[in-house]
């Protein structure tokens, strides 16, 4: 497929290829939509096997950010960037600063943040070339690592699903399986244990399991069996694709609420899930806490205000569950429609393409 044809499939606005020979920078920035505001999305640093694979990933991720920001009620569009290379060996101050200059040239149409393969320290370096970066250190006016805010949002969405499925938002005594105890998963386990839930964790990294078991006294399950363990809520907090044709028929929970992006392996799994009694809380709704938190930096970061906004995920999730039930459609379809509706209603009011 020709490049313009590919970019046109999902109607992306702009794709920028960034190259700096001396530092080895090869990056792609994709702006899917700036109709609601500047496109905010992280920079992924990853050893893609081809330029095509990098382009596919950045286009898919940028579109996802448009939906996430719109459904969260933010005045932000969707964008994302990928740097091609192994972050352990290819990353340098020169490369990050060269990349920061490209971000600066986009004149706030794109605002970056950390993602897989980039860290808060990297954002601090990029900040030396551009102010259009979030998730920088607190001494630079930033909010730091967004994972705690993401977990806080997922936790509140779990309360909503309990209310919608069991008539009470109380999570005490509920059994929750958290698959993936990295940055988000660990923070989530902390909330659940404080709420007196029965928590079981799984991770491919045995050290991570040991750490969480030691710190919180939780139960464990092998990662390949996590989805099939009888429980109340299954929470995928690792990589994408946890819900697929193999795992969905084996689910033994009544709700799925997790932080992982792209939990549904492909669109056909929406129908497969609809044939079960399991309520799926769409990932891009429940994991928006980190985005909501970094977006607060744009107005001057204030933690209490940011967390109050993250708590609204509770209401957003309730609106979408009730709406989907009333219309007899999937929660995924309803959530996508909520986002598209906001882009249509509010996006048409924006006539400028640069943002102050
Ligand atoms: P992380 O890398 O800190 O943690 C991921 C954990 O999953 C690791 O401990 C890893 O060992 C484990 N894992 C990998 N494969 C697994 C498997 N098959 N089964 C069980 N565990 C497995 O990442 P994170 O920041 O905690 O993010 C977790 C997920 O949430 C990712 O999908 C991420 O894209 C998504 N997310 C994160 C944020 C955020 O603020 N960090 C925001 C939105 C979405």
mmCIF file of C-alpha atoms and ligand atoms in Angstrom:
data_model
loop_
_atom_site.group_PDB
_atom_site.id
_atom_site.type_symbol
_atom_site.label_atom_id
_atom_site.label_comp_id
_atom_site.label_asym_id
_atom_site.label_seq_id
_atom_site.Cartn_x
_atom_site.Cartn_y
_atom_site.Cartn_z
ATOM 1 C CA UNK A 1 0.000 0.000 0.000
ATOM 2 C CA UNK A 2 1.251 3.483 -0.840
ATOM 3 C CA UNK A 3 2.078 5.697 2.141
ATOM 4 C CA UNK A 4 -0.725 8.223 1.626
ATOM 5 C CA UNK A 5 -3.179 5.388 1.107
ATOM 6 C CA UNK A 6 -2.121 3.787 4.421
ATOM 7 C CA UNK A 7 -2.312 7.075 6.314
ATOM 8 C CA UNK A 8 -5.756 7.632 4.830
ATOM 9 C CA UNK A 9 -7.210 4.344 6.106
ATOM 10 C CA UNK A 10 -7.891 5.761 9.579
ATOM 11 C CA UNK A 11 -7.788 9.373 8.449
ATOM 12 C CA UNK A 12 -4.592 10.390 10.247
ATOM 13 C CA UNK A 13 -3.829 14.091 9.839
ATOM 14 C CA UNK A 14 -0.068 14.089 9.679
ATOM 15 C CA UNK A 15 2.897 11.741 9.895
ATOM 16 C CA UNK A 16 6.374 13.138 10.467
ATOM 17 C CA UNK A 17 9.571 11.175 9.854
ATOM 18 C CA UNK A 18 12.452 12.441 12.002
ATOM 19 C CA UNK A 19 16.040 11.729 11.066
ATOM 20 C CA UNK A 20 19.365 12.745 12.608
ATOM 21 C CA UNK A 21 22.291 10.805 11.195
ATOM 22 C CA UNK A 22 24.864 11.687 13.847
ATOM 23 C CA UNK A 23 22.826 10.560 16.850
ATOM 24 C CA UNK A 24 21.170 7.733 14.916
ATOM 25 C CA UNK A 25 17.680 9.108 15.485
ATOM 26 C CA UNK A 26 14.989 7.479 13.358
ATOM 27 C CA UNK A 27 11.543 8.335 14.664
ATOM 28 C CA UNK A 28 7.992 8.633 13.403
ATOM 29 C CA UNK A 29 5.446 10.990 14.956
ATOM 30 C CA UNK A 30 1.810 10.357 14.000
ATOM 31 C CA UNK A 31 -0.953 12.876 14.628
ATOM 32 C CA UNK A 32 -4.266 11.119 14.285
ATOM 33 C CA UNK A 33 -6.507 13.992 15.264
ATOM 34 C CA UNK A 34 -6.100 17.513 16.627
ATOM 35 C CA UNK A 35 -9.803 18.325 16.414
ATOM 36 C CA UNK A 36 -10.192 18.532 20.200
ATOM 37 C CA UNK A 37 -6.770 20.036 20.917
ATOM 38 C CA UNK A 38 -3.077 19.193 20.753
ATOM 39 C CA UNK A 39 -2.373 15.520 20.184
ATOM 40 C CA UNK A 40 -0.939 14.091 23.403
ATOM 41 C CA UNK A 41 0.676 10.675 23.437
ATOM 42 C CA UNK A 42 3.857 8.993 24.572
ATOM 43 C CA UNK A 43 7.095 8.200 22.787
ATOM 44 C CA UNK A 44 7.733 4.468 22.425
ATOM 45 C CA UNK A 45 11.390 3.432 22.006
ATOM 46 C CA UNK A 46 11.432 -0.051 20.529
ATOM 47 C CA UNK A 47 13.606 -2.220 18.239
ATOM 48 C CA UNK A 48 11.014 -2.635 15.473
ATOM 49 C CA UNK A 49 11.951 -5.288 12.946
ATOM 50 C CA UNK A 50 11.061 -2.975 10.050
ATOM 51 C CA UNK A 51 10.044 0.599 9.281
ATOM 52 C CA UNK A 52 6.639 -0.723 8.231
ATOM 53 C CA UNK A 53 6.146 -2.343 11.634
ATOM 54 C CA UNK A 54 7.054 0.957 13.315
ATOM 55 C CA UNK A 55 4.612 2.861 11.105
ATOM 56 C CA UNK A 56 1.789 0.379 11.774
ATOM 57 C CA UNK A 57 2.355 0.625 15.503
ATOM 58 C CA UNK A 58 2.494 4.409 15.645
ATOM 59 C CA UNK A 59 -0.650 4.804 13.497
ATOM 60 C CA UNK A 60 -2.607 2.334 15.659
ATOM 61 C CA UNK A 61 -1.421 3.866 18.914
ATOM 62 C CA UNK A 62 -2.108 7.457 17.784
ATOM 63 C CA UNK A 63 -5.686 6.594 16.850
ATOM 64 C CA UNK A 64 -6.170 4.913 20.224
ATOM 65 C CA UNK A 65 -5.078 8.118 21.965
ATOM 66 C CA UNK A 66 -7.729 10.124 20.086
ATOM 67 C CA UNK A 67 -10.441 7.858 21.498
ATOM 68 C CA UNK A 68 -8.944 7.737 24.972
ATOM 69 C CA UNK A 69 -8.666 11.534 25.293
ATOM 70 C CA UNK A 70 -12.102 12.191 23.805
ATOM 71 C CA UNK A 71 -13.883 9.639 26.002
ATOM 72 C CA UNK A 72 -12.117 11.061 29.059
ATOM 73 C CA UNK A 73 -13.564 14.485 28.235
ATOM 74 C CA UNK A 74 -10.159 16.079 27.668
ATOM 75 C CA UNK A 75 -9.508 18.928 25.251
ATOM 76 C CA UNK A 76 -6.791 16.882 23.628
ATOM 77 C CA UNK A 77 -6.341 15.050 20.384
ATOM 78 C CA UNK A 78 -4.525 11.820 19.696
ATOM 79 C CA UNK A 79 -0.941 11.290 18.656
ATOM 80 C CA UNK A 80 1.978 9.042 19.376
ATOM 81 C CA UNK A 81 5.644 8.691 18.452
ATOM 82 C CA UNK A 82 7.980 5.763 17.988
ATOM 83 C CA UNK A 83 11.765 5.809 18.001
ATOM 84 C CA UNK A 84 13.250 2.845 16.148
ATOM 85 C CA UNK A 85 16.023 1.143 18.113
ATOM 86 C CA UNK A 86 16.895 -0.746 21.246
ATOM 87 C CA UNK A 87 16.532 1.698 24.139
ATOM 88 C CA UNK A 88 19.253 -0.139 26.105
ATOM 89 C CA UNK A 89 21.905 0.575 23.476
ATOM 90 C CA UNK A 90 20.637 3.254 21.071
ATOM 91 C CA UNK A 91 19.465 5.884 23.537
ATOM 92 C CA UNK A 92 21.704 8.918 24.128
ATOM 93 C CA UNK A 93 21.347 12.511 25.235
ATOM 94 C CA UNK A 94 22.072 13.680 21.677
ATOM 95 C CA UNK A 95 19.382 11.418 20.207
ATOM 96 C CA UNK A 96 16.742 12.466 22.736
ATOM 97 C CA UNK A 97 17.566 16.154 22.253
ATOM 98 C CA UNK A 98 17.471 15.802 18.456
ATOM 99 C CA UNK A 99 14.066 14.175 18.872
ATOM 100 C CA UNK A 100 12.977 16.998 21.222
ATOM 101 C CA UNK A 101 13.755 19.522 18.499
ATOM 102 C CA UNK A 102 11.435 17.720 16.101
ATOM 103 C CA UNK A 103 8.683 17.801 18.729
ATOM 104 C CA UNK A 104 9.320 21.539 19.091
ATOM 105 C CA UNK A 105 8.889 22.090 15.328
ATOM 106 C CA UNK A 106 5.317 20.779 15.581
ATOM 107 C CA UNK A 107 4.450 23.927 17.529
ATOM 108 C CA UNK A 108 2.321 22.226 20.198
ATOM 109 C CA UNK A 109 0.255 20.253 17.713
ATOM 110 C CA UNK A 110 1.966 17.272 19.373
ATOM 111 C CA UNK A 111 2.806 16.921 23.079
ATOM 112 C CA UNK A 112 4.836 13.933 24.131
ATOM 113 C CA UNK A 113 5.151 11.778 27.270
ATOM 114 C CA UNK A 114 6.863 8.572 28.362
ATOM 115 C CA UNK A 115 5.858 5.164 27.063
ATOM 116 C CA UNK A 116 7.393 1.710 26.672
ATOM 117 C CA UNK A 117 11.177 2.152 26.453
ATOM 118 C CA UNK A 118 11.256 5.755 27.653
ATOM 119 C CA UNK A 119 11.430 7.107 31.184
ATOM 120 C CA UNK A 120 10.805 10.220 33.202
ATOM 121 C CA UNK A 121 14.562 10.980 33.002
ATOM 122 C CA UNK A 122 14.295 10.861 29.180
ATOM 123 C CA UNK A 123 11.409 13.338 29.304
ATOM 124 C CA UNK A 124 13.574 15.671 31.396
ATOM 125 C CA UNK A 125 16.230 15.589 28.640
ATOM 126 C CA UNK A 126 13.643 16.206 25.891
ATOM 127 C CA UNK A 127 12.367 19.121 28.020
ATOM 128 C CA UNK A 128 15.679 20.904 27.366
ATOM 129 C CA UNK A 129 14.636 21.284 23.704
ATOM 130 C CA UNK A 130 10.885 21.711 23.965
ATOM 131 C CA UNK A 131 8.197 22.593 26.478
ATOM 132 C CA UNK A 132 5.774 20.285 24.650
ATOM 133 C CA UNK A 133 6.487 17.322 26.897
ATOM 134 C CA UNK A 134 4.671 15.966 29.966
ATOM 135 C CA UNK A 135 5.552 13.452 32.662
ATOM 136 C CA UNK A 136 8.729 15.383 33.497
ATOM 137 C CA UNK A 137 10.122 15.506 37.035
ATOM 138 C CA UNK A 138 8.284 17.433 39.690
ATOM 139 C CA UNK A 139 11.068 20.023 39.967
ATOM 140 C CA UNK A 140 10.359 20.855 36.304
ATOM 141 C CA UNK A 141 6.661 21.277 37.063
ATOM 142 C CA UNK A 142 5.748 17.755 36.025
ATOM 143 C CA UNK A 143 3.679 14.992 37.570
ATOM 144 C CA UNK A 144 6.224 12.180 37.285
ATOM 145 C CA UNK A 145 5.360 8.548 36.540
ATOM 146 C CA UNK A 146 1.669 8.248 35.536
ATOM 147 C CA UNK A 147 1.272 4.588 36.632
ATOM 148 C CA UNK A 148 -0.183 5.337 40.073
ATOM 149 C CA UNK A 149 -2.884 7.513 38.498
ATOM 150 C CA UNK A 150 -3.643 4.799 35.942
ATOM 151 C CA UNK A 151 -4.080 2.222 38.714
ATOM 152 C CA UNK A 152 -6.291 4.619 40.677
ATOM 153 C CA UNK A 153 -8.590 4.961 37.654
ATOM 154 C CA UNK A 154 -8.752 1.194 37.058
ATOM 155 C CA UNK A 155 -9.610 0.683 40.741
ATOM 156 C CA UNK A 156 -12.538 3.124 40.467
ATOM 157 C CA UNK A 157 -13.768 1.452 37.296
ATOM 158 C CA UNK A 158 -13.787 -1.857 39.207
ATOM 159 C CA UNK A 159 -16.069 -0.269 41.780
ATOM 160 C CA UNK A 160 -18.407 0.783 38.976
ATOM 161 C CA UNK A 161 -18.567 -2.692 37.500
ATOM 162 C CA UNK A 162 -19.321 -4.115 40.959
ATOM 163 C CA UNK A 163 -22.187 -1.658 41.245
ATOM 164 C CA UNK A 164 -23.470 -2.468 37.753
ATOM 165 C CA UNK A 165 -23.203 -6.256 38.167
ATOM 166 C CA UNK A 166 -23.803 -6.830 41.876
ATOM 167 C CA UNK A 167 -25.731 -3.767 43.037
ATOM 168 C CA UNK A 168 -23.002 -2.418 45.355
ATOM 169 C CA UNK A 169 -19.685 -0.751 44.614
ATOM 170 C CA UNK A 170 -18.104 -2.444 47.643
ATOM 171 C CA UNK A 171 -15.065 -4.476 46.636
ATOM 172 C CA UNK A 172 -14.306 -5.939 50.067
ATOM 173 C CA UNK A 173 -14.166 -9.765 49.980
ATOM 174 C CA UNK A 174 -14.287 -9.762 46.171
ATOM 175 C CA UNK A 175 -11.692 -11.937 44.487
ATOM 176 C CA UNK A 176 -9.624 -10.039 41.892
ATOM 177 C CA UNK A 177 -6.976 -11.626 39.653
ATOM 178 C CA UNK A 178 -4.323 -9.129 38.546
ATOM 179 C CA UNK A 179 -2.314 -10.439 35.586
ATOM 180 C CA UNK A 180 0.859 -8.369 35.323
ATOM 181 C CA UNK A 181 2.322 -6.736 38.422
ATOM 182 C CA UNK A 182 4.545 -4.094 36.906
ATOM 183 C CA UNK A 183 4.138 -0.394 37.607
ATOM 184 C CA UNK A 184 0.343 -0.236 37.230
ATOM 185 C CA UNK A 185 -0.443 -3.734 38.523
ATOM 186 C CA UNK A 186 1.488 -3.219 41.756
ATOM 187 C CA UNK A 187 -0.268 0.074 42.492
ATOM 188 C CA UNK A 188 -3.598 -1.591 41.766
ATOM 189 C CA UNK A 189 -2.841 -4.475 44.148
ATOM 190 C CA UNK A 190 -2.126 -1.921 46.876
ATOM 191 C CA UNK A 191 -5.597 -0.328 46.458
ATOM 192 C CA UNK A 192 -7.312 -3.726 46.381
ATOM 193 C CA UNK A 193 -5.541 -5.003 49.490
ATOM 194 C CA UNK A 194 -6.416 -1.782 51.324
ATOM 195 C CA UNK A 195 -10.026 -2.415 50.301
ATOM 196 C CA UNK A 196 -9.763 -5.947 51.854
ATOM 197 C CA UNK A 197 -10.157 -7.784 48.558
ATOM 198 C CA UNK A 198 -8.912 -11.314 48.021
ATOM 199 C CA UNK A 199 -6.157 -10.746 45.438
ATOM 200 C CA UNK A 200 -4.367 -13.283 43.248
ATOM 201 C CA UNK A 201 -1.498 -12.133 41.030
ATOM 202 C CA UNK A 202 0.331 -13.532 38.001
ATOM 203 C CA UNK A 203 3.417 -12.374 36.134
ATOM 204 C CA UNK A 204 5.970 -13.938 33.796
ATOM 205 C CA UNK A 205 8.617 -12.242 35.930
ATOM 206 C CA UNK A 206 8.993 -14.396 39.058
ATOM 207 C CA UNK A 207 10.821 -11.639 40.924
ATOM 208 C CA UNK A 208 7.847 -9.341 40.412
ATOM 209 C CA UNK A 209 5.492 -12.015 41.805
ATOM 210 C CA UNK A 210 7.774 -12.613 44.808
ATOM 211 C CA UNK A 211 7.974 -8.895 45.532
ATOM 212 C CA UNK A 212 4.206 -8.380 45.445
ATOM 213 C CA UNK A 213 3.559 -11.547 47.443
ATOM 214 C CA UNK A 214 6.062 -10.430 50.073
ATOM 215 C CA UNK A 215 4.733 -6.838 50.235
ATOM 216 C CA UNK A 216 1.006 -7.593 50.188
ATOM 217 C CA UNK A 217 0.553 -11.267 51.148
ATOM 218 C CA UNK A 218 -1.459 -12.072 48.019
ATOM 219 C CA UNK A 219 -2.036 -15.455 46.343
ATOM 220 C CA UNK A 220 -0.419 -16.376 43.029
ATOM 221 C CA UNK A 221 -1.352 -18.237 39.861
ATOM 222 C CA UNK A 222 0.795 -19.178 36.823
ATOM 223 C CA UNK A 223 0.369 -16.470 34.128
ATOM 224 C CA UNK A 224 -1.028 -18.872 31.516
ATOM 225 C CA UNK A 225 -3.822 -19.866 33.943
ATOM 226 C CA UNK A 226 -4.715 -16.412 35.289
ATOM 227 C CA UNK A 227 -7.646 -15.743 32.945
ATOM 228 C CA UNK A 228 -9.280 -19.099 33.776
ATOM 229 C CA UNK A 229 -9.113 -18.853 37.578
ATOM 230 C CA UNK A 230 -12.606 -18.605 39.103
ATOM 231 C CA UNK A 231 -12.864 -15.067 40.523
ATOM 232 C CA UNK A 232 -15.039 -11.957 40.526
ATOM 233 C CA UNK A 233 -12.914 -9.580 38.431
ATOM 234 C CA UNK A 234 -10.109 -10.441 36.027
ATOM 235 C CA UNK A 235 -7.675 -7.565 35.529
ATOM 236 C CA UNK A 236 -5.247 -7.780 32.576
ATOM 237 C CA UNK A 237 -2.376 -5.417 33.430
ATOM 238 C CA UNK A 238 0.394 -6.828 31.241
ATOM 239 C CA UNK A 239 0.568 -6.676 27.435
ATOM 240 C CA UNK A 240 -2.199 -6.485 24.832
ATOM 241 C CA UNK A 241 -4.177 -9.428 23.431
ATOM 242 C CA UNK A 242 -5.147 -11.048 26.762
ATOM 243 C CA UNK A 243 -8.714 -11.515 25.480
ATOM 244 C CA UNK A 244 -8.731 -13.785 22.454
ATOM 245 C CA UNK A 245 -10.504 -16.805 20.946
ATOM 246 C CA UNK A 246 -8.630 -19.157 23.304
ATOM 247 C CA UNK A 247 -8.973 -17.236 26.571
ATOM 248 C CA UNK A 248 -12.521 -15.825 26.300
ATOM 249 C CA UNK A 249 -14.341 -19.213 26.470
ATOM 250 C CA UNK A 250 -12.277 -20.090 29.573
ATOM 251 C CA UNK A 251 -13.097 -16.943 31.583
ATOM 252 C CA UNK A 252 -14.583 -17.658 35.036
ATOM 253 C CA UNK A 253 -15.197 -14.082 36.228
ATOM 254 C CA UNK A 254 -18.135 -11.675 35.915
ATOM 255 C CA UNK A 255 -16.136 -8.616 34.892
ATOM 256 C CA UNK A 256 -12.904 -7.653 33.155
ATOM 257 C CA UNK A 257 -11.313 -4.386 34.242
ATOM 258 C CA UNK A 258 -7.611 -3.902 33.570
ATOM 259 C CA UNK A 259 -4.987 -1.392 32.503
ATOM 260 C CA UNK A 260 -3.445 -3.180 29.521
ATOM 261 C CA UNK A 261 -3.859 -1.420 26.190
ATOM 262 C CA UNK A 262 -5.550 -3.341 23.355
ATOM 263 C CA UNK A 263 -6.830 -6.190 25.551
ATOM 264 C CA UNK A 264 -9.015 -7.528 22.733
ATOM 265 C CA UNK A 265 -6.727 -9.366 20.330
ATOM 266 C CA UNK A 266 -8.940 -8.280 17.416
ATOM 267 C CA UNK A 267 -12.351 -6.780 16.702
ATOM 268 C CA UNK A 268 -14.050 -10.180 16.337
ATOM 269 C CA UNK A 269 -13.497 -10.790 20.050
ATOM 270 C CA UNK A 270 -16.142 -8.179 20.867
ATOM 271 C CA UNK A 271 -18.796 -10.600 19.535
ATOM 272 C CA UNK A 272 -17.204 -13.537 21.312
ATOM 273 C CA UNK A 273 -17.341 -11.642 24.609
ATOM 274 C CA UNK A 274 -20.940 -10.609 23.962
ATOM 275 C CA UNK A 275 -21.894 -14.305 23.994
ATOM 276 C CA UNK A 276 -20.645 -14.649 27.593
ATOM 277 C CA UNK A 277 -22.059 -13.197 30.815
ATOM 278 C CA UNK A 278 -18.851 -11.292 31.428
ATOM 279 C CA UNK A 279 -18.946 -7.504 31.528
ATOM 280 C CA UNK A 280 -15.968 -5.961 29.740
ATOM 281 C CA UNK A 281 -14.983 -2.436 30.807
ATOM 282 C CA UNK A 282 -13.158 -1.103 27.707
ATOM 283 C CA UNK A 283 -9.435 -0.597 28.285
ATOM 284 C CA UNK A 284 -9.215 2.890 26.790
ATOM 285 C CA UNK A 285 -11.887 4.114 29.218
ATOM 286 C CA UNK A 286 -10.597 2.557 32.423
ATOM 287 C CA UNK A 287 -6.859 3.106 31.838
ATOM 288 C CA UNK A 288 -7.130 6.838 31.023
ATOM 289 C CA UNK A 289 -5.958 7.873 34.518
ATOM 290 C CA UNK A 290 -2.343 8.315 33.456
ATOM 291 C CA UNK A 291 -3.334 10.493 30.503
ATOM 292 C CA UNK A 292 -5.713 12.563 32.632
ATOM 293 C CA UNK A 293 -2.920 13.037 35.164
ATOM 294 C CA UNK A 294 -0.261 14.212 32.677
ATOM 295 C CA UNK A 295 -2.817 16.418 30.911
ATOM 296 C CA UNK A 296 -3.126 18.324 34.187
ATOM 297 C CA UNK A 297 0.454 19.508 33.714
ATOM 298 C CA UNK A 298 -0.679 21.681 30.837
ATOM 299 C CA UNK A 299 -2.640 23.870 33.253
ATOM 300 C CA UNK A 300 -0.028 23.701 36.047
ATOM 301 C CA UNK A 301 0.008 20.414 37.927
ATOM 302 C CA UNK A 302 -2.056 20.065 41.074
ATOM 303 C CA UNK A 303 -2.225 16.513 42.422
ATOM 304 C CA UNK A 304 -5.582 16.698 44.235
ATOM 305 C CA UNK A 305 -7.278 18.251 41.211
ATOM 306 C CA UNK A 306 -5.704 15.666 38.900
ATOM 307 C CA UNK A 307 -6.822 12.741 41.062
ATOM 308 C CA UNK A 308 -10.326 14.174 41.388
ATOM 309 C CA UNK A 309 -10.470 14.120 37.582
ATOM 310 C CA UNK A 310 -9.153 10.559 37.464
ATOM 311 C CA UNK A 311 -11.963 9.524 39.862
ATOM 312 C CA UNK A 312 -14.460 10.597 37.190
ATOM 313 C CA UNK A 313 -13.607 7.349 35.394
ATOM 314 C CA UNK A 314 -16.108 5.861 37.867
ATOM 315 C CA UNK A 315 -18.942 7.930 36.320
ATOM 316 C CA UNK A 316 -17.773 7.534 32.737
ATOM 317 C CA UNK A 317 -17.721 3.764 33.162
ATOM 318 C CA UNK A 318 -21.206 3.795 34.681
ATOM 319 C CA UNK A 319 -22.577 5.929 31.843
ATOM 320 C CA UNK A 320 -21.200 3.582 29.242
ATOM 321 C CA UNK A 321 -22.374 0.377 30.947
ATOM 322 C CA UNK A 322 -25.881 1.762 31.376
ATOM 323 C CA UNK A 323 -25.918 3.153 27.820
ATOM 324 C CA UNK A 324 -24.693 -0.099 26.295
ATOM 325 C CA UNK A 325 -27.302 -2.090 28.231
ATOM 326 C CA UNK A 326 -30.111 0.275 27.248
ATOM 327 C CA UNK A 327 -29.209 -0.016 23.579
ATOM 328 C CA UNK A 328 -28.280 -3.685 23.649
ATOM 329 C CA UNK A 329 -24.824 -3.078 22.180
ATOM 330 C CA UNK A 330 -21.342 -3.935 23.419
ATOM 331 C CA UNK A 331 -19.574 -1.681 25.917
ATOM 332 C CA UNK A 332 -16.774 -1.317 23.353
ATOM 333 C CA UNK A 333 -19.147 -0.072 20.645
ATOM 334 C CA UNK A 334 -20.823 2.307 23.076
ATOM 335 C CA UNK A 335 -17.485 3.668 24.347
ATOM 336 C CA UNK A 336 -16.258 4.294 20.792
ATOM 337 C CA UNK A 337 -19.470 6.087 19.993
ATOM 338 C CA UNK A 338 -19.139 8.270 23.113
ATOM 339 C CA UNK A 339 -15.691 9.344 21.943
ATOM 340 C CA UNK A 340 -16.788 9.952 18.338
ATOM 341 C CA UNK A 341 -19.785 11.954 19.524
ATOM 342 C CA UNK A 342 -17.571 14.254 21.587
ATOM 343 C CA UNK A 343 -15.188 14.763 18.668
ATOM 344 C CA UNK A 344 -18.148 15.714 16.456
ATOM 345 C CA UNK A 345 -19.853 17.960 19.025
ATOM 346 C CA UNK A 346 -16.804 19.800 20.325
ATOM 347 C CA UNK A 347 -14.274 19.268 17.562
ATOM 348 C CA UNK A 348 -16.318 21.240 15.051
ATOM 349 C CA UNK A 349 -15.943 24.304 17.313
ATOM 350 C CA UNK A 350 -12.181 24.334 16.903
ATOM 351 C CA UNK A 351 -11.031 26.151 13.809
ATOM 352 C CA UNK A 352 -7.378 26.628 14.548
ATOM 353 C CA UNK A 353 -4.666 24.053 14.041
ATOM 354 C CA UNK A 354 -2.033 25.425 16.404
ATOM 355 C CA UNK A 355 -2.509 25.614 20.137
ATOM 356 C CA UNK A 356 -1.267 28.148 22.672
HETATM 357 P P1 LIG B 1 5.198 -2.687 33.136
HETATM 358 O O1 LIG B 1 6.134 -3.017 32.046
HETATM 359 O O2 LIG B 1 5.702 -1.943 34.340
HETATM 360 O O3 LIG B 1 4.488 -4.019 33.700
HETATM 361 C C1 LIG B 1 4.017 -5.035 32.871
HETATM 362 C C2 LIG B 1 4.183 -6.350 33.654
HETATM 363 O O4 LIG B 1 3.540 -7.389 32.905
HETATM 364 C C3 LIG B 1 5.627 -6.759 33.844
HETATM 365 O O5 LIG B 1 5.869 -7.067 35.215
HETATM 366 C C4 LIG B 1 5.780 -8.004 32.957
HETATM 367 O O6 LIG B 1 6.692 -8.941 33.466
HETATM 368 C C5 LIG B 1 4.365 -8.542 33.005
HETATM 369 N N1 LIG B 1 4.007 -9.455 31.923
HETATM 370 C C6 LIG B 1 4.420 -9.467 30.638
HETATM 371 N N2 LIG B 1 3.826 -10.465 29.957
HETATM 372 C C7 LIG B 1 3.006 -11.096 30.839
HETATM 373 C C8 LIG B 1 2.109 -12.188 30.748
HETATM 374 N N3 LIG B 1 1.918 -12.848 29.604
HETATM 375 N N4 LIG B 1 1.419 -12.555 31.865
HETATM 376 C C9 LIG B 1 1.581 -11.912 33.027
HETATM 377 N N5 LIG B 1 2.424 -10.858 33.170
HETATM 378 C C10 LIG B 1 3.127 -10.454 32.104
HETATM 379 O O7 LIG B 1 3.996 -1.888 32.445
HETATM 380 P P2 LIG B 1 2.929 -0.942 33.137
HETATM 381 O O8 LIG B 1 3.350 0.484 33.021
HETATM 382 O O9 LIG B 1 2.554 -1.492 34.466
HETATM 383 O O10 LIG B 1 1.700 -1.111 32.118
HETATM 384 C C11 LIG B 1 0.915 -2.276 32.108
HETATM 385 C C12 LIG B 1 -0.096 -2.208 30.971
HETATM 386 O O11 LIG B 1 -0.938 -1.062 31.144
HETATM 387 C C13 LIG B 1 0.536 -2.039 29.575
HETATM 388 O O12 LIG B 1 -0.275 -2.683 28.629
HETATM 389 C C14 LIG B 1 0.474 -0.534 29.337
HETATM 390 O O13 LIG B 1 0.450 -0.216 27.950
HETATM 391 C C15 LIG B 1 -0.855 -0.210 29.991
HETATM 392 N N6 LIG B 1 -0.966 1.190 30.407
HETATM 393 C C16 LIG B 1 -0.064 1.692 31.278
HETATM 394 C C17 LIG B 1 -0.189 3.018 31.691
HETATM 395 C C18 LIG B 1 0.771 3.617 32.692
HETATM 396 O O14 LIG B 1 0.467 4.684 33.251
HETATM 397 N N7 LIG B 1 1.900 2.972 32.971
HETATM 398 C C19 LIG B 1 -1.241 3.816 31.206
HETATM 399 C C20 LIG B 1 -2.170 3.249 30.317
HETATM 400 C C21 LIG B 1 -2.017 1.920 29.914
#
